[in-house]
PDB file of C-alpha atoms and ligand atoms in Angstrom:
ATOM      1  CA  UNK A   1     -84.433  37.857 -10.234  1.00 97.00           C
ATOM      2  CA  UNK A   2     -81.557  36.849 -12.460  1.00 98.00           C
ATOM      3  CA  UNK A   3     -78.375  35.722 -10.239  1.00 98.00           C
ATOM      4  CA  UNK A   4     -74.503  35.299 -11.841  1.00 98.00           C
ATOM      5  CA  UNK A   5     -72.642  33.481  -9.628  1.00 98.00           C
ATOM      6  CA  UNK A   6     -68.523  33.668 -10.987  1.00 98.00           C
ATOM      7  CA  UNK A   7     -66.084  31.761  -9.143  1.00 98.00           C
ATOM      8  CA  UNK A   8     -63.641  29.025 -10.780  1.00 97.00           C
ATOM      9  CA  UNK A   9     -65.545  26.323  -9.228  1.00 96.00           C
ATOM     10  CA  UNK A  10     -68.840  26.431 -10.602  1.00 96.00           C
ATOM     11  CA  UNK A  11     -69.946  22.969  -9.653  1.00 95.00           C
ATOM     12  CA  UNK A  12     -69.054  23.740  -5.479  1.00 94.00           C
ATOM     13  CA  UNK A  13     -72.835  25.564  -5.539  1.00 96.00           C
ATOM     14  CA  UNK A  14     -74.709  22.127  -7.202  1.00 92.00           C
ATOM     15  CA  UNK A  15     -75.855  20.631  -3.773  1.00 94.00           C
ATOM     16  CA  UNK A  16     -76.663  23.894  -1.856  1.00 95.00           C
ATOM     17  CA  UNK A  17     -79.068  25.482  -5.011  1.00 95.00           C
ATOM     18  CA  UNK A  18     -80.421  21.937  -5.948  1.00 95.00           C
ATOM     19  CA  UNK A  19     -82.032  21.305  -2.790  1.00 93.00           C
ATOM     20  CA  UNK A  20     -85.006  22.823  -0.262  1.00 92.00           C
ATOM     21  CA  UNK A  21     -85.860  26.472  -0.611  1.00 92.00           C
ATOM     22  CA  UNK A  22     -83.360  27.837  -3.134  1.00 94.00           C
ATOM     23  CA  UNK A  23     -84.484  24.443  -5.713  1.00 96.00           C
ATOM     24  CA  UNK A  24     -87.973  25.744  -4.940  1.00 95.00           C
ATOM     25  CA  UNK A  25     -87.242  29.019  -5.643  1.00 96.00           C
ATOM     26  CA  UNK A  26     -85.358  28.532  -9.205  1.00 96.00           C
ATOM     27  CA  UNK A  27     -88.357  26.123  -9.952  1.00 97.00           C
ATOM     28  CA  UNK A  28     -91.101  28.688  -8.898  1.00 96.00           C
ATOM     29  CA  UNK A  29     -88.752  31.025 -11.428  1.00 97.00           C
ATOM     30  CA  UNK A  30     -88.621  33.824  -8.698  1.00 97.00           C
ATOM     31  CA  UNK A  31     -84.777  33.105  -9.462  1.00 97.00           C
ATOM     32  CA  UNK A  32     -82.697  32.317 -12.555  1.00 98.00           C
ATOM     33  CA  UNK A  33     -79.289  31.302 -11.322  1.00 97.00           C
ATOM     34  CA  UNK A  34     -76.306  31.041 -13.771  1.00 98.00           C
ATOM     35  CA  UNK A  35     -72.735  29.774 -13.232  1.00 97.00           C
ATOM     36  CA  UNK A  36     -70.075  31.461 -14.824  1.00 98.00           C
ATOM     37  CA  UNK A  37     -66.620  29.606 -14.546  1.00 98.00           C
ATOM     38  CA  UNK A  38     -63.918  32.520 -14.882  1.00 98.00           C
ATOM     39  CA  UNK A  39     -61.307  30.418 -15.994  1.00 98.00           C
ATOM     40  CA  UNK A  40     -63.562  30.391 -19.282  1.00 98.00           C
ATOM     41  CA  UNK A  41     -61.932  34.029 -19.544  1.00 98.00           C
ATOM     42  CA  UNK A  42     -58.574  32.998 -19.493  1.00 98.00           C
ATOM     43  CA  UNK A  43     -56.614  34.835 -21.956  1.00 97.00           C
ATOM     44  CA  UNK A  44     -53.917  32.083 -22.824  1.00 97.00           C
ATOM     45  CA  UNK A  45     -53.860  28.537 -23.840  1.00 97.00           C
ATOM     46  CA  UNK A  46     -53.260  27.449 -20.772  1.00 98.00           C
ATOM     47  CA  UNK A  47     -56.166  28.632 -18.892  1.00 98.00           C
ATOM     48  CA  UNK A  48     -54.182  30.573 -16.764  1.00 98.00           C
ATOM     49  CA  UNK A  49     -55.995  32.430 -14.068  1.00 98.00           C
ATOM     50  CA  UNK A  50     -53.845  32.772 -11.241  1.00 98.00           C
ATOM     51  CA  UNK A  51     -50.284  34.516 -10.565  1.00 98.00           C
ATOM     52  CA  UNK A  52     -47.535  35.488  -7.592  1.00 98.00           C
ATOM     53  CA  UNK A  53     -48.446  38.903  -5.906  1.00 98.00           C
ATOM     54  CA  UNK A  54     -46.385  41.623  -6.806  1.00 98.00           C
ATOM     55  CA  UNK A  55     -44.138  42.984  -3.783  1.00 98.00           C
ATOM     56  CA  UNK A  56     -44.010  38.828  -2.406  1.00 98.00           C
ATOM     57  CA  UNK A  57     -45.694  37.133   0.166  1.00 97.00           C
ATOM     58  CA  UNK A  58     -47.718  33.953   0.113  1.00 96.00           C
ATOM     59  CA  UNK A  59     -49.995  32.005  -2.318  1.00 96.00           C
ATOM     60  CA  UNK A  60     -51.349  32.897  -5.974  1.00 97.00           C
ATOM     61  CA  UNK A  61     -53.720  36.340  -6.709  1.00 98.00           C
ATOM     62  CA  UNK A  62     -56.341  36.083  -9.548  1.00 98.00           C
ATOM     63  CA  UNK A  63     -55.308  37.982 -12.704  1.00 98.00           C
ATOM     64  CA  UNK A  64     -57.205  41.120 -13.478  1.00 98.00           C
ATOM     65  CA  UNK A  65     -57.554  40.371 -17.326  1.00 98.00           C
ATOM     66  CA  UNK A  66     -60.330  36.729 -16.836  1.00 98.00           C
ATOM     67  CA  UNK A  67     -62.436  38.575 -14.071  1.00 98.00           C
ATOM     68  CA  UNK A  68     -62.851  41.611 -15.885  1.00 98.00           C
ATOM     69  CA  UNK A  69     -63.815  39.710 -19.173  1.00 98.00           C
ATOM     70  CA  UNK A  70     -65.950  37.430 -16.924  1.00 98.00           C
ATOM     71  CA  UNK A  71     -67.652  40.389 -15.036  1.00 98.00           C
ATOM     72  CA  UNK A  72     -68.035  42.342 -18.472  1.00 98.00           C
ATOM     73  CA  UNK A  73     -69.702  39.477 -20.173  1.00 98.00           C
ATOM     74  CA  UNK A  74     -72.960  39.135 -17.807  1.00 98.00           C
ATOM     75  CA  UNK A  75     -73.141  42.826 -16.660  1.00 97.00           C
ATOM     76  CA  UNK A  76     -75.958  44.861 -17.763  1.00 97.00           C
ATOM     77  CA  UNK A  77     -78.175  47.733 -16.613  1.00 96.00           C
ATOM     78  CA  UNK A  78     -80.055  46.656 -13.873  1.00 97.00           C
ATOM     79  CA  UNK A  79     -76.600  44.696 -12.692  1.00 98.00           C
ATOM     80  CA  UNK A  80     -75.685  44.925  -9.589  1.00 98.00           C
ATOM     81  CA  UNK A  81     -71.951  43.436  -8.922  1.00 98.00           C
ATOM     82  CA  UNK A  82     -71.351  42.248  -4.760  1.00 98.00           C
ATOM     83  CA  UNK A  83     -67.260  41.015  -4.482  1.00 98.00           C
ATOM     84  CA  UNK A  84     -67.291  38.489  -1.495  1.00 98.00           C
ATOM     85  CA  UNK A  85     -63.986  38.810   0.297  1.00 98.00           C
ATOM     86  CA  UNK A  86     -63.100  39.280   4.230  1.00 97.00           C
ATOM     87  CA  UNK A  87     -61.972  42.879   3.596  1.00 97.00           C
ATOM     88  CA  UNK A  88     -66.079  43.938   2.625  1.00 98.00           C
ATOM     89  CA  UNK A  89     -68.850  45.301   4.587  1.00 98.00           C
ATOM     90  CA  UNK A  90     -70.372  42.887   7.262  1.00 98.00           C
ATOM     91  CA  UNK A  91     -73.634  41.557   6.161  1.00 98.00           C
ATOM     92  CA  UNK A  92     -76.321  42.001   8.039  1.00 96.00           C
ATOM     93  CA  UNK A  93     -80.380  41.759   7.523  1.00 94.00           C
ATOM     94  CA  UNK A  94     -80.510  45.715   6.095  1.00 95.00           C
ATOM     95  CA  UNK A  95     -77.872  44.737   3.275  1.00 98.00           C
ATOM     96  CA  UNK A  96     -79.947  41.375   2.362  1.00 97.00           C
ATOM     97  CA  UNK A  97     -83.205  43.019   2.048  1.00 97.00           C
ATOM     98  CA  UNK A  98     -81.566  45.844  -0.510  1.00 98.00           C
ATOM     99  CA  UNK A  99     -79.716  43.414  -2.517  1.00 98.00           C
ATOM    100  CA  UNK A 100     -83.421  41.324  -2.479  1.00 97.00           C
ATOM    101  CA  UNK A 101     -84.292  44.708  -4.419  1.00 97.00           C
ATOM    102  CA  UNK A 102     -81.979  44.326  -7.300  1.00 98.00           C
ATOM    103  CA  UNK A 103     -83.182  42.736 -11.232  1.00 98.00           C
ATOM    104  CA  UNK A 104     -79.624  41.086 -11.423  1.00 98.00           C
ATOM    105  CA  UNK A 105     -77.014  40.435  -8.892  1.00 98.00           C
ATOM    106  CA  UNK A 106     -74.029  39.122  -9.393  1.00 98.00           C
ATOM    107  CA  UNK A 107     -71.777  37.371  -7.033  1.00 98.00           C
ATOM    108  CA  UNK A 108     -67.999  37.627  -7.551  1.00 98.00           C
ATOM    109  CA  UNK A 109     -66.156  35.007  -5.887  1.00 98.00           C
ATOM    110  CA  UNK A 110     -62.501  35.265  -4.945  1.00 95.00           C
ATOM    111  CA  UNK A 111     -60.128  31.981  -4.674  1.00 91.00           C
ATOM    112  CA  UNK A 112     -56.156  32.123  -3.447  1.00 87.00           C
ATOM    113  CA  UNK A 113     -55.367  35.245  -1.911  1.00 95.00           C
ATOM    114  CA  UNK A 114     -58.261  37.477  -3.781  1.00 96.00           C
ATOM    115  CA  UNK A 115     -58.306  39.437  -7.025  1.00 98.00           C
ATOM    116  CA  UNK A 116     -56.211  42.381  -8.395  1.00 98.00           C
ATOM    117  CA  UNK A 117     -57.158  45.246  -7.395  1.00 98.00           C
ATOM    118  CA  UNK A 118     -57.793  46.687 -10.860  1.00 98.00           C
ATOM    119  CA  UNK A 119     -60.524  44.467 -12.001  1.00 98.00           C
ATOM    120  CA  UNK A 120     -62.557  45.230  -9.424  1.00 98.00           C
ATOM    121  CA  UNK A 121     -62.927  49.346  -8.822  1.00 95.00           C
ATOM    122  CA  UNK A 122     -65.687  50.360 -10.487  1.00 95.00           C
ATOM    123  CA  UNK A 123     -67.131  47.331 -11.802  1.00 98.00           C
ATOM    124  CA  UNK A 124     -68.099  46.124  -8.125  1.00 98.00           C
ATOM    125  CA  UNK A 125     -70.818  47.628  -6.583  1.00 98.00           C
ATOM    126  CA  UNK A 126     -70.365  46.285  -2.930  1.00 98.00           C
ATOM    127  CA  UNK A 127     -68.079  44.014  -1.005  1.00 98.00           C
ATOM    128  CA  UNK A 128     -69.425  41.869   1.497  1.00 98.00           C
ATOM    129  CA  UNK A 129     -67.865  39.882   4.626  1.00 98.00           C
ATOM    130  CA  UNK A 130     -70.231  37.531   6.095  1.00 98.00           C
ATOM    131  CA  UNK A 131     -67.979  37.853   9.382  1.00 98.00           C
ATOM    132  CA  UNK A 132     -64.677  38.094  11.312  1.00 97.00           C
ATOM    133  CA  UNK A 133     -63.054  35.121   9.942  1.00 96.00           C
ATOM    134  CA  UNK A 134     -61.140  33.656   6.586  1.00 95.00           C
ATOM    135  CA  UNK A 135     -63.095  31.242   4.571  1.00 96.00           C
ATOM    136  CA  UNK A 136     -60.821  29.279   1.825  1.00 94.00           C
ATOM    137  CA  UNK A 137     -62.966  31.458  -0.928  1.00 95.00           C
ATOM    138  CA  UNK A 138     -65.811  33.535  -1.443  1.00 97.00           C
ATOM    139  CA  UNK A 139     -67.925  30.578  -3.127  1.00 98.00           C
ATOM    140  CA  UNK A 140     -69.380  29.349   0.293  1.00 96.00           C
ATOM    141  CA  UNK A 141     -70.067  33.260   1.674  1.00 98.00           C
ATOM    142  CA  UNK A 142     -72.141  33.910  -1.984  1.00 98.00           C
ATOM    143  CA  UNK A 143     -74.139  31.165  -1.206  1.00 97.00           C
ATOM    144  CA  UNK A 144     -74.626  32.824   2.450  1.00 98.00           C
ATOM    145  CA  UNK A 145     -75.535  36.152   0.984  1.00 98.00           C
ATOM    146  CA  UNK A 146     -78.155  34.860  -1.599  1.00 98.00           C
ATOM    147  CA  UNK A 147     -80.009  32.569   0.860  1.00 96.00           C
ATOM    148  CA  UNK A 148     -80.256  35.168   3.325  1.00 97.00           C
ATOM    149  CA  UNK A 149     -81.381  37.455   0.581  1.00 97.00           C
ATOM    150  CA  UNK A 150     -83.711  35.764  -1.306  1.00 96.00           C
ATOM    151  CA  UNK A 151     -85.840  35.138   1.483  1.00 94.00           C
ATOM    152  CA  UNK A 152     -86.886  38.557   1.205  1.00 95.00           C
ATOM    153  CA  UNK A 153     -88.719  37.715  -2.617  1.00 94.00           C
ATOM    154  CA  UNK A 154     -91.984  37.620  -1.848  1.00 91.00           C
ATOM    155  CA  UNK A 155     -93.109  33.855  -2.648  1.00 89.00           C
ATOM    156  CA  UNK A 156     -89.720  32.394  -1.836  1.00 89.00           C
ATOM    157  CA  UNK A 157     -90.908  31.316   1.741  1.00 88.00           C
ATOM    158  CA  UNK A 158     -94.553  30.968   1.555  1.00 80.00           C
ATOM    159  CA  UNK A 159     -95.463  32.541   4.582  1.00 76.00           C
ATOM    160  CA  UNK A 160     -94.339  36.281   3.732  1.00 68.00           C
ATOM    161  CA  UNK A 161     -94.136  37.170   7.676  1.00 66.00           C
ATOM    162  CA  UNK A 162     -91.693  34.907   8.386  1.00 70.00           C
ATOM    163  CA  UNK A 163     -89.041  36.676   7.168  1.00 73.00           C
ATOM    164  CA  UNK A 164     -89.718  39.883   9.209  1.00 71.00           C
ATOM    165  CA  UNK A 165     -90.565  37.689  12.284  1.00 69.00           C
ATOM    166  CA  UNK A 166     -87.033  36.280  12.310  1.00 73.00           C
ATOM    167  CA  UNK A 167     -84.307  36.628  14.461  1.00 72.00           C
ATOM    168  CA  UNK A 168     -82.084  39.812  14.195  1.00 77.00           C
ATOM    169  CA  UNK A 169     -84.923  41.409  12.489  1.00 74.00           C
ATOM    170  CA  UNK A 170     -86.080  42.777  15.946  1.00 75.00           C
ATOM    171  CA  UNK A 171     -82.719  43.257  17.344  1.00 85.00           C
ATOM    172  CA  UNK A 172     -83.563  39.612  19.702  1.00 92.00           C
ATOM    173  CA  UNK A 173     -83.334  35.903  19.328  1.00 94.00           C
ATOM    174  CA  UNK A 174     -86.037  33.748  17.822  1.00 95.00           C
ATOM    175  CA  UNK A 175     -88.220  31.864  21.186  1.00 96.00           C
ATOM    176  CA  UNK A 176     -87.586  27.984  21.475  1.00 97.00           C
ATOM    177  CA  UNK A 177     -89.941  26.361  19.292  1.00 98.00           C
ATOM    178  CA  UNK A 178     -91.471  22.681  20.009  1.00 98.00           C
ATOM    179  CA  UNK A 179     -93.461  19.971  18.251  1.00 98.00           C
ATOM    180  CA  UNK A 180     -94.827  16.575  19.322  1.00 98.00           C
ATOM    181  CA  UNK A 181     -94.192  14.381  21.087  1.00 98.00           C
ATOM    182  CA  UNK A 182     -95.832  16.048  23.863  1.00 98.00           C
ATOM    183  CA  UNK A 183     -93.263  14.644  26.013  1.00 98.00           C
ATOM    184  CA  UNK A 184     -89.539  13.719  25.146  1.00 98.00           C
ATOM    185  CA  UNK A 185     -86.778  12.248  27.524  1.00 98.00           C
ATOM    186  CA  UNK A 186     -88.763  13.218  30.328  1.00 98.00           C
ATOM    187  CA  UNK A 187     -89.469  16.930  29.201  1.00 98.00           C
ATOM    188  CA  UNK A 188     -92.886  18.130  28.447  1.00 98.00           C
ATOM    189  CA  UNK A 189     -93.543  20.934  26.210  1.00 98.00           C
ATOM    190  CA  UNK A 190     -93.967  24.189  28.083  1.00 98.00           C
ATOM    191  CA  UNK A 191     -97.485  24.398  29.453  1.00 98.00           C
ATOM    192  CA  UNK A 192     -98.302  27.830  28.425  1.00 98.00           C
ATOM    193  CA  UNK A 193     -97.763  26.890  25.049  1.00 98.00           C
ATOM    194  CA  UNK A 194    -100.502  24.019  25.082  1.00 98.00           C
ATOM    195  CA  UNK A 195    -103.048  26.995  26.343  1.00 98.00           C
ATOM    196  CA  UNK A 196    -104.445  27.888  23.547  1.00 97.00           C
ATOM    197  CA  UNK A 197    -104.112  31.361  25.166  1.00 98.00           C
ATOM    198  CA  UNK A 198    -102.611  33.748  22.697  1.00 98.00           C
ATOM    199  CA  UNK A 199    -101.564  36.923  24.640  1.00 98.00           C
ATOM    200  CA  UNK A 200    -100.142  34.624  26.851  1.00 98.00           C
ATOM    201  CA  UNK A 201     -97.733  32.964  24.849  1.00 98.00           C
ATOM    202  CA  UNK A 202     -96.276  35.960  22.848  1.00 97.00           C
ATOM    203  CA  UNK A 203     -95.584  37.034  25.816  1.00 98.00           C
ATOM    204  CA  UNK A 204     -93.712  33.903  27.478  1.00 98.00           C
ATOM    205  CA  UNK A 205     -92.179  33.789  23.650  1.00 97.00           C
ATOM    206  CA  UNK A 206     -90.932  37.503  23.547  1.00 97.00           C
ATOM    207  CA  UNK A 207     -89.753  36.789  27.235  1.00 97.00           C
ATOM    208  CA  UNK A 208     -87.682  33.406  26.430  1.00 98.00           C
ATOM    209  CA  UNK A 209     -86.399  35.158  23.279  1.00 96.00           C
ATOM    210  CA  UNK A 210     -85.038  38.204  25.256  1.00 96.00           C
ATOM    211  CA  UNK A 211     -83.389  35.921  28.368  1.00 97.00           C
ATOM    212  CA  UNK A 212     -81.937  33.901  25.735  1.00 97.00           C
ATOM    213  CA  UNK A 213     -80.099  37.285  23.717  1.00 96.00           C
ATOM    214  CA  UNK A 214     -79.194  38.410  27.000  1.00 96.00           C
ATOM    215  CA  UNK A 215     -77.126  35.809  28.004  1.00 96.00           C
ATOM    216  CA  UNK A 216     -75.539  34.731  24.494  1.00 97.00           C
ATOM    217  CA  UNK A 217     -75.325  38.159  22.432  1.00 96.00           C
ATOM    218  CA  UNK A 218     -75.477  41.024  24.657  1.00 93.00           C
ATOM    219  CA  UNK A 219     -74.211  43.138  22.483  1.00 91.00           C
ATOM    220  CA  UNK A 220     -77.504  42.666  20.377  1.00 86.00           C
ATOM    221  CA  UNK A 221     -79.421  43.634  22.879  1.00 67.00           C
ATOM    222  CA  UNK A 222     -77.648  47.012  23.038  1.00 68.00           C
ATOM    223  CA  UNK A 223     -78.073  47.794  19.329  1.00 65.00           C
ATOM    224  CA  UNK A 224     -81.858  47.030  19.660  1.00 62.00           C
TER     225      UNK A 224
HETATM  226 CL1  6GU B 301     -66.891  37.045   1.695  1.00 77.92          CL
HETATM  227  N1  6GU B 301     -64.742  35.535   1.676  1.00 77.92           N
HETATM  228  C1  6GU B 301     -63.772  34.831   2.297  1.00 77.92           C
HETATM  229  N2  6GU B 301     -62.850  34.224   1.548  1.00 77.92           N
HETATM  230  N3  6GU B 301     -63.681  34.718   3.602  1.00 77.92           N
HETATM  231  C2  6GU B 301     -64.620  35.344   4.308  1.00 77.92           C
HETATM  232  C3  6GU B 301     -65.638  36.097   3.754  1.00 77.92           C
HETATM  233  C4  6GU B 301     -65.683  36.164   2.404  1.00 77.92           C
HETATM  234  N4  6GU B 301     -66.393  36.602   4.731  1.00 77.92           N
HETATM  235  C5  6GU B 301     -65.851  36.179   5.852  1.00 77.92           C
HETATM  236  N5  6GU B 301     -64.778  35.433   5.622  1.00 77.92           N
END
């Protein structure tokens, strides 16, 4: 899969795509991640990218012209174009497994107070939240929406269950998990789990998992 990411901070994703899973990933070549830095697009000679909003209010809005020229330049058939901004659809597991579908995404990353409205329309394909709160820009929600996407390429994790097993994907909690020491502070590792008895422990799993979703996201429980 070939991923744009455009922001005007291409060097914020370095750490995050150069390390664990996603570095395996881009490695393995499942992914080909590019950085596109929109203030390449700039259409004067000073770089500018940013401007006051028409009809006042705080802070700077990105210009139409550089994100259009930016978006233009790596869009292609088989492109699919996801704006991050709080005003987008909530992600959720249904949304990461489609975009894990697509040849191309691109990521479209917002900075200041977002983008004008006319560079976006009907070169974005969806916009995505990644929840009820404002992040300082889109950069750190992109990287949000391709890690929980790409886990969905088979060969990204390995162990191709794991991604169906998780969390959310049945509407419940993950169980507790535990490794050795046997014993830590004082606390042993749940006996039913040292068994060896199979039945027995997806059973005590499924009901830890469900007490647990219960208590801390009921409303989860009433989607399921
Ligand atoms: Cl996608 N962008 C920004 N700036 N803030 C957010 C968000 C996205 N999703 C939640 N908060």
């Amino acid at each position: 899969m070939r991923i744009d990411l455009l922001s005007l901070f291409p060097e914020y994703f370095r750490g995050p795509l150069d390390e664990s899973m996603l570095r395996i990933a881009r490695e393995k070549g499942l992914i080909d991640v590019r950085f596109v830095d929109i203030r390449d697009f700039a259409e004067d000679k000073h770089r500018r990218v940013d401007d006051r909003p028409y009809g006042g209010g705080p802070g700077m809005v990105m210009m139409p012209g550089p994100v259009a020229k930016a978006l233009d330049a790596v869009r292609g058939e088989g492109s699919y174009v996801i704006h991050l901004t709080p005003q987008g659809e909530r992600l959720t597991p249904s949304l990461c497994k489609e975009f894990a579908l697509k040849e191309h995404l691109i990521f479209l990353c917002g900075h200041y107070e977002g983008i004008d409205e006319r560079a976006l329309g009907e070169r974005v394909d969806k916009e995505v939240s990644i929840g009820d709160y404002v992040l300082t820009n889109g950069c750190l929600a992109a990287l949000v929406v391709l890690d929980a996407s790409i886990r969905y390429l088979p060969g990204v994790l390995g162990h191709e269950e794991a991604a169906l097993q998780d969390s959310f994907e049945q509407g419940i909690f993950d169980y507790p998990q535990y490794t050795r020491p046997e014993v830590f502070e004082g606390k042993e590792v749940p006996l039913v789990l040292r068994s060896g008895n199979h039945a027995e422990i997806a059973q005590w799993r499924r009901q830890q998992a469900l007490k647990k979703t219960a208590l801390v996201r009921p409303d989860l429980k009433e989607r399921r």
